[in-house]
């Protein structure tokens, strides 16, 4: 053993003497030139090329480094077997509810893009002692090295990096908490000078939990997916990258839940625009300019917000000179587009149309406008046409397919868990009952701990409502028939005035009424 240690000491001494001699004989410049020559020779014979992506470039953060880190985090989470070790780093970003995986220090990962295999390595080395700097740098120097085969470089490099940036933006949007915005009262600005106030958006509604006809639901999801992936299509056709939805139907049919499901499906923020707090068309335009891309702009109950009723139904009795309705209410439809002086609210129909489909609506991209109303017949046709409201979605009363979704959501039971007789009776009365999903949900919530009791009370509620609707329809038909008979009797018994002419007129009127009834 003693001889072994003596031999090791001798070798180390020779190595130290040789290193000292090498440094004394070869100056640093010559050594640097020799290393560069060796690298060139090595690269000439190597079939790979290497690309370094450092965390900090100069004094600025390299955005490509962050994009690669996010992209590889998803790859690392889904393909742990491709990593040379079982060690992964776990991180959670600020304002994020998701935990992401990442490569450990000095570890490797193999990725495949368009059939081409590439290798990523995460290089982490201690940083040399810093000189004076206005911006302190991290103690460690981090970077990624990409190894690509030289023959594959012309085909994938640029498209691969674009793909990484796109996937990173998608992951970042998915991990970040979405926000729900509302416009400030009277157009006031917050501490950051923004007209929108925001809170985290935590609504749990999804298309899986939405009580809606599955066919219609699939159609809406497909349209949303095509919109989100349609940047090239909208650019090629010369259209602004936006889409309009009109949700209409009775109260309690799930219009607000539909909006939340759309936001969760796409990962978009929501801007809830309160028109009664907007004073002028110019202010409305400024609010639009301050919205971000990848967002849903919502105006709920638009028929109740401001006076934007159907002009065809309100033209009669309108005095344009005084710009008032026949009942004395203000008529904003004939106000100037830029009128910012009279009244508390001078938004016009023209201003709202320009908001949804004018030049200023194109100041952002990938945005969806959603209007909701309980009375679609009250809205002006100009607001409903394609290009403004592209899809009209009728939120109807609860149907039997929607009822099965509610049973699964609230009671955790599928159609197979319900007795066949009960299921058939539910199917028979659901459409006739005309109950909203909100009404049915309330019955199920109260009895969610006892499925049998919940089904029994739901069936009774549906039966009572269906019978009530049938009785109301019969009474209505009877009243119409009675009114028709009274009108006919009054016409026949009316005194004849004007001789034969009057009699002829009466006969003509009688025949006309009989024709209408027939």
Short mmCIF file of C-alpha atoms in Angstrom, two decimals:
data_model
loop_
_atom_site.label_atom_id
_atom_site.label_comp_id
_atom_site.label_asym_id
_atom_site.label_seq_id
_atom_site.Cartn_x
_atom_site.Cartn_y
_atom_site.Cartn_z
CA UNK A 1 0.00 0.00 0.00
CA UNK A 2 2.93 2.29 0.81
CA UNK A 3 4.39 1.78 -2.62
CA UNK A 4 1.03 2.70 -4.24
CA UNK A 5 0.83 6.04 -2.46
CA UNK A 6 4.47 6.74 -3.38
CA UNK A 7 3.69 6.10 -7.05
CA UNK A 8 0.61 8.37 -6.96
CA UNK A 9 2.62 11.18 -5.35
CA UNK A 10 5.32 10.85 -8.00
CA UNK A 11 2.76 11.01 -10.84
CA UNK A 12 1.12 14.10 -9.33
CA UNK A 13 4.48 15.77 -8.98
CA UNK A 14 5.35 15.08 -12.61
CA UNK A 15 1.92 16.40 -13.67
CA UNK A 16 2.37 19.63 -11.67
CA UNK A 17 5.87 20.16 -13.09
CA UNK A 18 4.63 19.53 -16.65
CA UNK A 19 1.72 21.95 -16.18
CA UNK A 20 4.04 24.65 -14.85
CA UNK A 21 6.44 24.11 -17.73
CA UNK A 22 3.56 24.20 -20.25
CA UNK A 23 2.28 27.51 -18.87
CA UNK A 24 5.79 29.01 -18.87
CA UNK A 25 6.59 27.91 -22.42
CA UNK A 26 3.18 28.57 -24.04
CA UNK A 27 1.69 32.04 -23.35
CA UNK A 28 -2.11 32.42 -22.87
CA UNK A 29 -2.63 33.77 -26.38
CA UNK A 30 -0.99 30.71 -27.91
CA UNK A 31 -2.99 28.36 -25.68
CA UNK A 32 -6.24 30.10 -26.67
CA UNK A 33 -5.37 29.81 -30.36
CA UNK A 34 -4.56 26.12 -29.91
CA UNK A 35 -7.93 25.47 -28.18
CA UNK A 36 -9.83 27.30 -30.94
CA UNK A 37 -7.98 25.26 -33.59
CA UNK A 38 -8.84 22.05 -31.78
CA UNK A 39 -12.52 23.06 -31.57
CA UNK A 40 -12.64 23.82 -35.28
CA UNK A 41 -11.09 20.48 -36.12
CA UNK A 42 -13.56 18.75 -33.82
CA UNK A 43 -16.54 20.61 -35.29
CA UNK A 44 -15.39 19.77 -38.79
CA UNK A 45 -15.53 16.06 -38.06
CA UNK A 46 -18.62 16.24 -35.84
CA UNK A 47 -22.06 15.60 -37.35
CA UNK A 48 -23.81 17.92 -34.83
CA UNK A 49 -24.11 21.65 -34.37
CA UNK A 50 -24.74 23.30 -31.00
CA UNK A 51 -26.72 26.39 -29.98
CA UNK A 52 -26.42 28.09 -26.59
CA UNK A 53 -29.39 29.94 -25.10
CA UNK A 54 -28.30 31.81 -21.97
CA UNK A 55 -30.64 33.06 -19.25
CA UNK A 56 -29.24 36.61 -19.30
CA UNK A 57 -27.97 38.31 -22.44
CA UNK A 58 -25.92 41.30 -21.36
CA UNK A 59 -28.07 42.86 -18.65
CA UNK A 60 -31.45 41.80 -20.10
CA UNK A 61 -33.37 38.58 -19.57
CA UNK A 62 -33.43 36.32 -22.61
CA UNK A 63 -37.11 35.66 -23.39
CA UNK A 64 -36.17 32.64 -25.50
CA UNK A 65 -34.64 31.02 -22.41
CA UNK A 66 -37.94 31.42 -20.52
CA UNK A 67 -39.86 30.00 -23.49
CA UNK A 68 -37.57 26.95 -23.73
CA UNK A 69 -37.84 26.41 -19.97
CA UNK A 70 -41.65 26.40 -20.12
CA UNK A 71 -41.73 24.14 -23.16
CA UNK A 72 -39.29 21.62 -21.72
CA UNK A 73 -41.24 21.62 -18.45
CA UNK A 74 -44.21 20.08 -20.26
CA UNK A 75 -41.93 17.60 -22.04
CA UNK A 76 -40.22 16.66 -18.79
CA UNK A 77 -43.55 16.04 -17.06
CA UNK A 78 -44.79 13.76 -19.84
CA UNK A 79 -41.58 11.87 -20.68
CA UNK A 80 -39.58 11.25 -17.52
CA UNK A 81 -38.10 8.10 -19.07
CA UNK A 82 -36.30 10.24 -21.68
CA UNK A 83 -34.26 12.00 -18.99
CA UNK A 84 -30.92 10.63 -17.94
CA UNK A 85 -31.89 10.71 -14.26
CA UNK A 86 -35.02 10.64 -12.13
CA UNK A 87 -34.43 14.12 -10.71
CA UNK A 88 -36.76 16.96 -11.77
CA UNK A 89 -37.08 20.50 -10.51
CA UNK A 90 -40.54 21.71 -9.43
CA UNK A 91 -41.54 25.38 -9.65
CA UNK A 92 -44.65 27.50 -9.27
CA UNK A 93 -44.64 31.00 -10.71
CA UNK A 94 -46.05 34.15 -9.18
CA UNK A 95 -49.85 34.44 -9.57
CA UNK A 96 -49.97 30.87 -10.81
CA UNK A 97 -51.91 27.94 -9.40
CA UNK A 98 -50.05 25.26 -11.41
CA UNK A 99 -46.83 23.44 -10.54
CA UNK A 100 -44.44 22.97 -13.46
CA UNK A 101 -41.65 20.44 -13.96
CA UNK A 102 -38.21 21.32 -15.24
CA UNK A 103 -34.83 19.83 -16.04
CA UNK A 104 -32.45 19.49 -13.14
CA UNK A 105 -29.02 21.12 -13.34
CA UNK A 106 -26.78 19.70 -16.06
CA UNK A 107 -29.35 17.16 -17.17
CA UNK A 108 -30.47 16.20 -20.67
CA UNK A 109 -33.74 15.65 -22.49
CA UNK A 110 -34.42 14.28 -25.96
CA UNK A 111 -37.23 15.87 -27.96
CA UNK A 112 -38.71 14.98 -31.34
CA UNK A 113 -40.09 17.57 -33.77
CA UNK A 114 -41.38 16.66 -37.24
CA UNK A 115 -39.67 13.30 -36.96
CA UNK A 116 -36.27 14.85 -36.12
CA UNK A 117 -34.60 14.07 -32.78
CA UNK A 118 -32.83 16.89 -30.90
CA UNK A 119 -31.13 16.99 -27.50
CA UNK A 120 -31.48 19.72 -24.88
CA UNK A 121 -29.02 20.13 -22.00
CA UNK A 122 -29.49 22.44 -19.04
CA UNK A 123 -26.05 23.89 -18.21
CA UNK A 124 -25.63 25.49 -14.78
CA UNK A 125 -22.17 26.74 -13.69
CA UNK A 126 -21.02 29.06 -10.88
CA UNK A 127 -20.61 32.65 -12.01
CA UNK A 128 -17.25 34.32 -11.50
CA UNK A 129 -17.02 37.08 -8.92
CA UNK A 130 -18.79 40.16 -10.22
CA UNK A 131 -17.31 43.55 -10.70
CA UNK A 132 -19.41 46.62 -9.93
CA UNK A 133 -22.75 46.42 -11.73
CA UNK A 134 -25.94 48.45 -11.57
CA UNK A 135 -27.87 45.19 -11.77
CA UNK A 136 -26.69 42.30 -9.59
CA UNK A 137 -26.52 39.03 -11.51
CA UNK A 138 -27.47 35.57 -10.19
CA UNK A 139 -24.75 33.57 -8.51
CA UNK A 140 -25.19 30.83 -11.08
CA UNK A 141 -24.93 31.05 -14.84
CA UNK A 142 -27.76 29.15 -16.49
CA UNK A 143 -28.41 28.27 -20.08
CA UNK A 144 -29.71 25.64 -22.47
CA UNK A 145 -27.64 23.95 -25.18
CA UNK A 146 -29.48 22.60 -28.22
CA UNK A 147 -27.81 19.84 -30.24
CA UNK A 148 -29.11 19.35 -33.76
CA UNK A 149 -27.80 17.11 -36.51
CA UNK A 150 -26.25 19.25 -39.26
CA UNK A 151 -28.28 17.63 -41.99
CA UNK A 152 -31.53 18.49 -40.16
CA UNK A 153 -30.65 22.10 -39.32
CA UNK A 154 -32.07 23.78 -42.48
CA UNK A 155 -35.40 21.98 -42.12
CA UNK A 156 -36.39 22.36 -38.48
CA UNK A 157 -34.41 25.03 -36.65
CA UNK A 158 -36.52 28.12 -37.38
CA UNK A 159 -39.87 26.32 -37.34
CA UNK A 160 -38.89 24.47 -34.17
CA UNK A 161 -38.12 27.67 -32.28
CA UNK A 162 -41.40 29.22 -33.47
CA UNK A 163 -43.20 26.11 -32.26
CA UNK A 164 -41.51 26.40 -28.86
CA UNK A 165 -42.56 30.05 -28.50
CA UNK A 166 -46.15 29.19 -29.37
CA UNK A 167 -46.31 26.29 -26.91
CA UNK A 168 -44.71 28.42 -24.19
CA UNK A 169 -47.35 31.14 -24.61
CA UNK A 170 -50.06 28.50 -24.42
CA UNK A 171 -48.59 26.98 -21.23
CA UNK A 172 -48.10 30.42 -19.69
CA UNK A 173 -51.71 31.36 -20.38
CA UNK A 174 -52.94 28.05 -18.95
CA UNK A 175 -50.87 28.37 -15.78
CA UNK A 176 -51.70 31.99 -15.06
CA UNK A 177 -54.82 32.87 -13.11
CA UNK A 178 -57.48 34.37 -15.36
CA UNK A 179 -59.00 37.71 -14.45
CA UNK A 180 -62.50 39.14 -14.45
CA UNK A 181 -62.56 42.85 -15.31
CA UNK A 182 -65.23 45.49 -14.88
CA UNK A 183 -65.14 49.13 -15.96
CA UNK A 184 -64.65 51.74 -13.26
CA UNK A 185 -67.58 53.89 -12.21
CA UNK A 186 -67.92 57.02 -14.33
CA UNK A 187 -64.78 56.19 -16.34
CA UNK A 188 -62.42 56.86 -13.41
CA UNK A 189 -58.91 55.39 -13.50
CA UNK A 190 -57.30 53.12 -10.94
CA UNK A 191 -53.84 53.56 -9.36
CA UNK A 192 -52.19 52.26 -12.55
CA UNK A 193 -54.13 54.61 -14.79
CA UNK A 194 -56.37 51.83 -16.15
CA UNK A 195 -60.16 52.16 -16.62
CA UNK A 196 -60.68 48.47 -15.73
CA UNK A 197 -60.72 46.92 -12.27
CA UNK A 198 -59.97 43.21 -11.97
CA UNK A 199 -60.37 40.27 -9.60
CA UNK A 200 -59.23 36.64 -10.07
CA UNK A 201 -61.69 34.64 -12.12
CA UNK A 202 -62.50 31.39 -10.31
CA UNK A 203 -65.83 30.35 -11.83
CA UNK A 204 -65.96 26.51 -11.97
CA UNK A 205 -68.38 26.22 -14.90
CA UNK A 206 -67.17 24.09 -17.81
CA UNK A 207 -68.81 22.58 -20.86
CA UNK A 208 -68.85 19.24 -19.04
CA UNK A 209 -71.02 20.66 -16.25
CA UNK A 210 -73.14 22.92 -18.46
CA UNK A 211 -76.76 21.72 -18.69
CA UNK A 212 -77.26 22.01 -22.42
CA UNK A 213 -78.12 19.85 -25.40
CA UNK A 214 -74.92 17.85 -26.18
CA UNK A 215 -75.22 18.43 -29.94
CA UNK A 216 -75.48 22.20 -29.54
CA UNK A 217 -72.70 22.14 -26.96
CA UNK A 218 -70.37 20.27 -29.33
CA UNK A 219 -71.14 22.76 -32.09
CA UNK A 220 -70.21 25.71 -29.87
CA UNK A 221 -66.99 24.05 -28.68
CA UNK A 222 -65.98 23.30 -32.26
CA UNK A 223 -66.63 26.92 -33.27
CA UNK A 224 -64.56 28.22 -30.35
CA UNK A 225 -61.72 25.85 -31.17
CA UNK A 226 -61.73 26.93 -34.83
CA UNK A 227 -61.69 30.58 -33.74
CA UNK A 228 -58.74 30.16 -31.39
CA UNK A 229 -56.73 28.32 -34.07
CA UNK A 230 -57.85 30.54 -36.93
CA UNK A 231 -55.28 33.34 -37.05
CA UNK A 232 -54.05 32.30 -40.51
CA UNK A 233 -57.64 31.99 -41.78
CA UNK A 234 -58.67 35.44 -40.59
CA UNK A 235 -55.51 36.98 -42.03
CA UNK A 236 -56.01 35.25 -45.38
CA UNK A 237 -59.66 36.35 -45.66
CA UNK A 238 -58.99 39.94 -44.57
CA UNK A 239 -61.25 39.74 -41.51
CA UNK A 240 -60.61 41.05 -38.03
CA UNK A 241 -59.76 38.22 -35.64
CA UNK A 242 -62.92 38.48 -33.52
CA UNK A 243 -66.24 36.71 -33.15
CA UNK A 244 -69.65 37.66 -31.78
CA UNK A 245 -72.05 35.52 -29.75
CA UNK A 246 -75.62 36.36 -28.78
CA UNK A 247 -77.03 34.29 -25.90
CA UNK A 248 -80.77 34.70 -25.54
CA UNK A 249 -83.54 32.92 -23.71
CA UNK A 250 -85.57 32.97 -20.49
CA UNK A 251 -83.87 33.88 -17.17
CA UNK A 252 -82.17 30.98 -15.42
CA UNK A 253 -81.23 29.04 -18.54
CA UNK A 254 -77.46 29.32 -17.99
CA UNK A 255 -76.30 32.30 -20.06
CA UNK A 256 -73.74 33.45 -17.47
CA UNK A 257 -72.57 29.86 -16.93
CA UNK A 258 -72.07 29.57 -20.69
CA UNK A 259 -69.78 32.63 -20.67
CA UNK A 260 -67.74 31.17 -17.79
CA UNK A 261 -67.48 27.84 -19.62
CA UNK A 262 -66.24 29.61 -22.75
CA UNK A 263 -63.57 31.45 -20.76
CA UNK A 264 -62.39 28.27 -19.03
CA UNK A 265 -62.38 26.36 -22.32
CA UNK A 266 -60.23 28.92 -24.14
CA UNK A 267 -58.23 30.24 -21.17
CA UNK A 268 -59.36 33.83 -21.85
CA UNK A 269 -59.92 36.76 -19.49
CA UNK A 270 -63.40 38.28 -19.20
CA UNK A 271 -64.25 41.98 -19.50
CA UNK A 272 -67.73 42.56 -18.07
CA UNK A 273 -68.79 45.89 -19.58
CA UNK A 274 -71.43 47.82 -17.65
CA UNK A 275 -72.91 50.21 -20.20
CA UNK A 276 -74.77 52.29 -17.62
CA UNK A 277 -71.40 53.45 -16.25
CA UNK A 278 -70.18 54.62 -19.68
CA UNK A 279 -71.10 58.22 -20.48
CA UNK A 280 -70.09 58.73 -24.11
CA UNK A 281 -69.15 56.91 -27.29
CA UNK A 282 -65.59 58.18 -26.90
CA UNK A 283 -65.34 56.64 -23.44
CA UNK A 284 -66.68 53.36 -24.83
CA UNK A 285 -63.99 53.42 -27.49
CA UNK A 286 -61.26 54.04 -24.92
CA UNK A 287 -62.47 51.09 -22.87
CA UNK A 288 -62.21 48.88 -25.95
CA UNK A 289 -58.65 50.07 -26.59
CA UNK A 290 -57.64 49.03 -23.05
CA UNK A 291 -58.80 45.44 -23.41
CA UNK A 292 -56.23 42.76 -24.07
CA UNK A 293 -56.12 40.06 -26.70
CA UNK A 294 -57.36 36.57 -25.85
CA UNK A 295 -60.34 37.96 -23.98
CA UNK A 296 -64.14 37.81 -23.90
CA UNK A 297 -65.97 41.15 -23.79
CA UNK A 298 -69.41 40.68 -22.23
CA UNK A 299 -72.47 42.93 -22.15
CA UNK A 300 -75.17 41.19 -20.13
CA UNK A 301 -78.88 42.02 -20.47
CA UNK A 302 -78.19 44.48 -23.25
CA UNK A 303 -81.90 45.17 -23.68
CA UNK A 304 -82.02 46.52 -20.10
CA UNK A 305 -78.73 48.45 -20.04
CA UNK A 306 -79.51 51.46 -22.24
CA UNK A 307 -82.18 52.33 -24.79
CA UNK A 308 -81.21 50.23 -27.82
CA UNK A 309 -84.60 48.85 -28.77
CA UNK A 310 -85.72 47.74 -32.23
CA UNK A 311 -86.20 50.83 -34.41
CA UNK A 312 -88.89 49.08 -36.46
CA UNK A 313 -91.04 48.74 -33.33
CA UNK A 314 -90.47 52.27 -32.03
CA UNK A 315 -90.53 54.49 -35.11
CA UNK A 316 -94.25 55.14 -34.66
CA UNK A 317 -94.89 58.11 -32.47
CA UNK A 318 -91.31 59.38 -32.52
CA UNK A 319 -90.67 63.10 -32.75
CA UNK A 320 -87.21 63.38 -34.24
CA UNK A 321 -87.06 67.11 -33.79
CA UNK A 322 -87.19 66.74 -30.02
CA UNK A 323 -85.36 63.37 -30.00
CA UNK A 324 -87.88 61.83 -27.60
CA UNK A 325 -90.18 58.84 -27.70
CA UNK A 326 -93.93 59.23 -27.74
CA UNK A 327 -94.02 58.50 -24.00
CA UNK A 328 -91.51 61.27 -23.29
CA UNK A 329 -88.40 59.11 -22.75
CA UNK A 330 -85.08 60.14 -24.27
CA UNK A 331 -84.26 58.74 -27.72
CA UNK A 332 -80.53 58.19 -28.12
CA UNK A 333 -80.91 56.62 -31.56
CA UNK A 334 -80.90 60.00 -33.29
CA UNK A 335 -78.25 61.64 -31.11
CA UNK A 336 -74.98 62.59 -32.85
CA UNK A 337 -72.31 59.94 -32.74
CA UNK A 338 -69.89 62.16 -30.83
CA UNK A 339 -72.43 63.81 -28.58
CA UNK A 340 -70.74 64.01 -25.22
CA UNK A 341 -72.65 66.80 -23.58
CA UNK A 342 -76.34 66.27 -22.98
CA UNK A 343 -77.71 63.85 -20.37
CA UNK A 344 -76.05 61.36 -18.07
CA UNK A 345 -75.54 58.76 -20.80
CA UNK A 346 -75.18 59.65 -24.47
CA UNK A 347 -74.13 56.28 -25.91
CA UNK A 348 -75.83 55.76 -29.26
CA UNK A 349 -76.68 52.68 -31.24
CA UNK A 350 -74.16 53.84 -33.82
CA UNK A 351 -71.47 53.99 -31.13
CA UNK A 352 -72.21 50.47 -29.96
CA UNK A 353 -72.23 49.14 -33.52
CA UNK A 354 -68.83 50.71 -34.14
CA UNK A 355 -67.66 49.19 -30.85
CA UNK A 356 -68.45 45.68 -32.06
CA UNK A 357 -67.82 45.94 -35.80
CA UNK A 358 -66.14 49.24 -36.63
CA UNK A 359 -62.56 50.19 -37.32
CA UNK A 360 -61.81 50.50 -33.62
CA UNK A 361 -62.94 46.93 -32.97
CA UNK A 362 -59.80 45.80 -34.84
CA UNK A 363 -57.34 47.47 -32.44
CA UNK A 364 -56.79 44.07 -30.79
CA UNK A 365 -56.91 40.45 -31.89
CA UNK A 366 -58.42 37.16 -30.74
CA UNK A 367 -61.37 38.68 -28.91
CA UNK A 368 -64.93 37.45 -28.52
CA UNK A 369 -67.94 39.72 -27.99
CA UNK A 370 -70.81 38.15 -26.06
CA UNK A 371 -74.21 39.82 -25.61
CA UNK A 372 -76.99 38.33 -23.49
CA UNK A 373 -80.67 39.18 -23.48
CA UNK A 374 -83.98 37.76 -22.31
CA UNK A 375 -85.91 39.45 -25.14
CA UNK A 376 -84.21 39.19 -28.51
CA UNK A 377 -87.20 40.80 -30.24
CA UNK A 378 -86.40 44.10 -28.51
CA UNK A 379 -82.96 44.43 -30.09
CA UNK A 380 -82.32 46.34 -33.30
CA UNK A 381 -81.66 44.06 -36.32
CA UNK A 382 -78.47 46.01 -37.08
CA UNK A 383 -77.02 44.69 -33.82
CA UNK A 384 -77.89 41.09 -34.64
CA UNK A 385 -76.48 40.69 -38.13
CA UNK A 386 -73.48 38.49 -38.95
CA UNK A 387 -70.18 40.21 -38.39
CA UNK A 388 -71.47 41.62 -35.11
CA UNK A 389 -73.29 38.68 -33.61
CA UNK A 390 -72.11 35.72 -35.68
CA UNK A 391 -73.70 32.96 -33.62
CA UNK A 392 -77.16 33.21 -32.06
CA UNK A 393 -77.41 30.64 -29.26
CA UNK A 394 -80.88 30.02 -27.83
CA UNK A 395 -80.62 29.03 -24.17
CA UNK A 396 -83.82 27.04 -23.86
CA UNK A 397 -85.70 25.45 -20.99
CA UNK A 398 -84.23 22.27 -19.58
CA UNK A 399 -84.55 19.35 -21.99
CA UNK A 400 -84.21 15.68 -21.13
CA UNK A 401 -80.53 15.46 -22.28
CA UNK A 402 -79.81 18.53 -20.12
CA UNK A 403 -81.65 16.94 -17.22
CA UNK A 404 -79.36 13.90 -17.36
CA UNK A 405 -76.35 16.22 -17.06
CA UNK A 406 -77.87 17.89 -13.99
CA UNK A 407 -78.54 14.51 -12.38
CA UNK A 408 -74.91 13.58 -12.88
CA UNK A 409 -73.65 16.94 -11.55
CA UNK A 410 -75.80 17.16 -8.42
CA UNK A 411 -76.62 13.55 -7.55
CA UNK A 412 -73.68 11.74 -9.15
CA UNK A 413 -75.98 9.29 -10.89
CA UNK A 414 -76.08 8.25 -14.53
CA UNK A 415 -79.18 7.05 -16.43
CA UNK A 416 -78.14 3.48 -15.59
CA UNK A 417 -78.45 4.30 -11.88
CA UNK A 418 -82.07 5.46 -12.22
CA UNK A 419 -85.00 3.07 -12.43
CA UNK A 420 -86.29 2.67 -15.97
CA UNK A 421 -89.85 3.63 -15.01
CA UNK A 422 -88.72 6.82 -13.26
CA UNK A 423 -86.50 7.72 -16.18
CA UNK A 424 -89.34 7.27 -18.65
CA UNK A 425 -91.70 9.44 -16.57
CA UNK A 426 -89.03 12.15 -16.35
CA UNK A 427 -88.61 12.08 -20.11
CA UNK A 428 -92.36 12.39 -20.64
CA UNK A 429 -92.84 15.55 -18.54
CA UNK A 430 -89.50 17.41 -18.89
CA UNK A 431 -90.26 19.23 -22.15
CA UNK A 432 -93.87 20.00 -21.19
CA UNK A 433 -92.83 21.40 -17.78
CA UNK A 434 -90.68 24.18 -19.29
CA UNK A 435 -88.54 24.50 -16.17
CA UNK A 436 -85.18 26.23 -16.35
CA UNK A 437 -81.95 24.48 -15.32
CA UNK A 438 -81.78 26.88 -12.36
CA UNK A 439 -85.21 25.74 -11.09
CA UNK A 440 -84.32 22.05 -11.44
CA UNK A 441 -80.92 22.59 -9.82
CA UNK A 442 -82.59 24.10 -6.76
CA UNK A 443 -84.75 20.98 -6.31
CA UNK A 444 -81.70 18.73 -6.61
CA UNK A 445 -79.54 20.83 -4.26
CA UNK A 446 -82.08 20.63 -1.44
CA UNK A 447 -82.17 16.82 -1.69
CA UNK A 448 -78.65 16.02 -2.84
CA UNK A 449 -78.02 13.67 0.14
CA UNK A 450 -80.96 11.42 -0.78
CA UNK A 451 -81.12 10.49 -4.46
CA UNK A 452 -84.46 8.72 -4.25
CA UNK A 453 -86.11 11.67 -2.53
CA UNK A 454 -84.51 14.09 -5.00
CA UNK A 455 -85.85 12.14 -7.98
CA UNK A 456 -89.28 11.82 -6.39
CA UNK A 457 -89.59 15.55 -5.66
CA UNK A 458 -88.16 16.48 -9.06
CA UNK A 459 -90.68 14.27 -10.82
CA UNK A 460 -93.51 15.81 -8.82
CA UNK A 461 -92.32 19.37 -9.53
CA UNK A 462 -92.06 18.63 -13.25
CA UNK A 463 -95.51 17.01 -13.30
CA UNK A 464 -97.15 19.95 -11.49
CA UNK A 465 -95.50 22.49 -13.78
CA UNK A 466 -96.45 20.51 -16.91
CA UNK A 467 -100.10 20.28 -15.79
CA UNK A 468 -100.14 23.97 -14.99
CA UNK A 469 -98.82 24.79 -18.46
CA UNK A 470 -101.45 22.58 -20.09
CA UNK A 471 -104.23 24.22 -18.04
CA UNK A 472 -102.96 27.67 -18.93
CA UNK A 473 -102.89 26.76 -22.61
CA UNK A 474 -106.46 25.43 -22.45
CA UNK A 475 -107.68 28.58 -20.72
CA UNK A 476 -105.93 30.74 -23.28
CA UNK A 477 -107.50 28.84 -26.17
CA UNK A 478 -110.93 29.08 -24.51
CA UNK A 479 -110.55 32.85 -24.01
CA UNK A 480 -109.57 33.30 -27.64
CA UNK A 481 -112.58 31.29 -28.80
CA UNK A 482 -114.92 33.24 -26.51
CA UNK A 483 -113.59 36.59 -27.74
CA UNK A 484 -114.04 35.46 -31.34
CA UNK A 485 -117.66 34.42 -30.70
CA UNK A 486 -118.47 37.72 -28.95
CA UNK A 487 -116.97 39.70 -31.79
CA UNK A 488 -118.98 37.74 -34.35
CA UNK A 489 -122.20 38.18 -32.36
CA UNK A 490 -121.58 41.92 -31.99
CA UNK A 491 -121.02 42.25 -35.71
CA UNK A 492 -124.27 40.43 -36.58
CA UNK A 493 -126.41 42.42 -34.12
CA UNK A 494 -125.07 45.88 -35.01
CA UNK A 495 -127.85 48.27 -36.36
CA UNK A 496 -127.95 48.75 -40.10
CA UNK A 497 -127.15 52.33 -41.02
CA UNK A 498 -127.08 53.77 -44.49
CA UNK A 499 -129.53 51.33 -46.15
CA UNK A 500 -128.28 48.67 -48.47
CA UNK A 501 -124.75 50.04 -48.47
CA UNK A 502 -124.47 49.54 -44.75
CA UNK A 503 -126.00 46.09 -45.01
CA UNK A 504 -123.60 45.18 -47.75
CA UNK A 505 -120.72 46.38 -45.62
CA UNK A 506 -121.94 44.26 -42.71
CA UNK A 507 -122.19 41.17 -44.90
CA UNK A 508 -118.73 41.77 -46.26
CA UNK A 509 -117.33 42.16 -42.73
CA UNK A 510 -119.11 38.98 -41.65
CA UNK A 511 -117.70 36.98 -44.51
CA UNK A 512 -114.22 38.37 -43.84
CA UNK A 513 -114.34 37.34 -40.16
CA UNK A 514 -115.54 33.86 -41.07
CA UNK A 515 -112.68 33.58 -43.50
CA UNK A 516 -110.18 34.59 -40.81
CA UNK A 517 -111.53 32.05 -38.35
CA UNK A 518 -111.54 29.34 -40.97
#
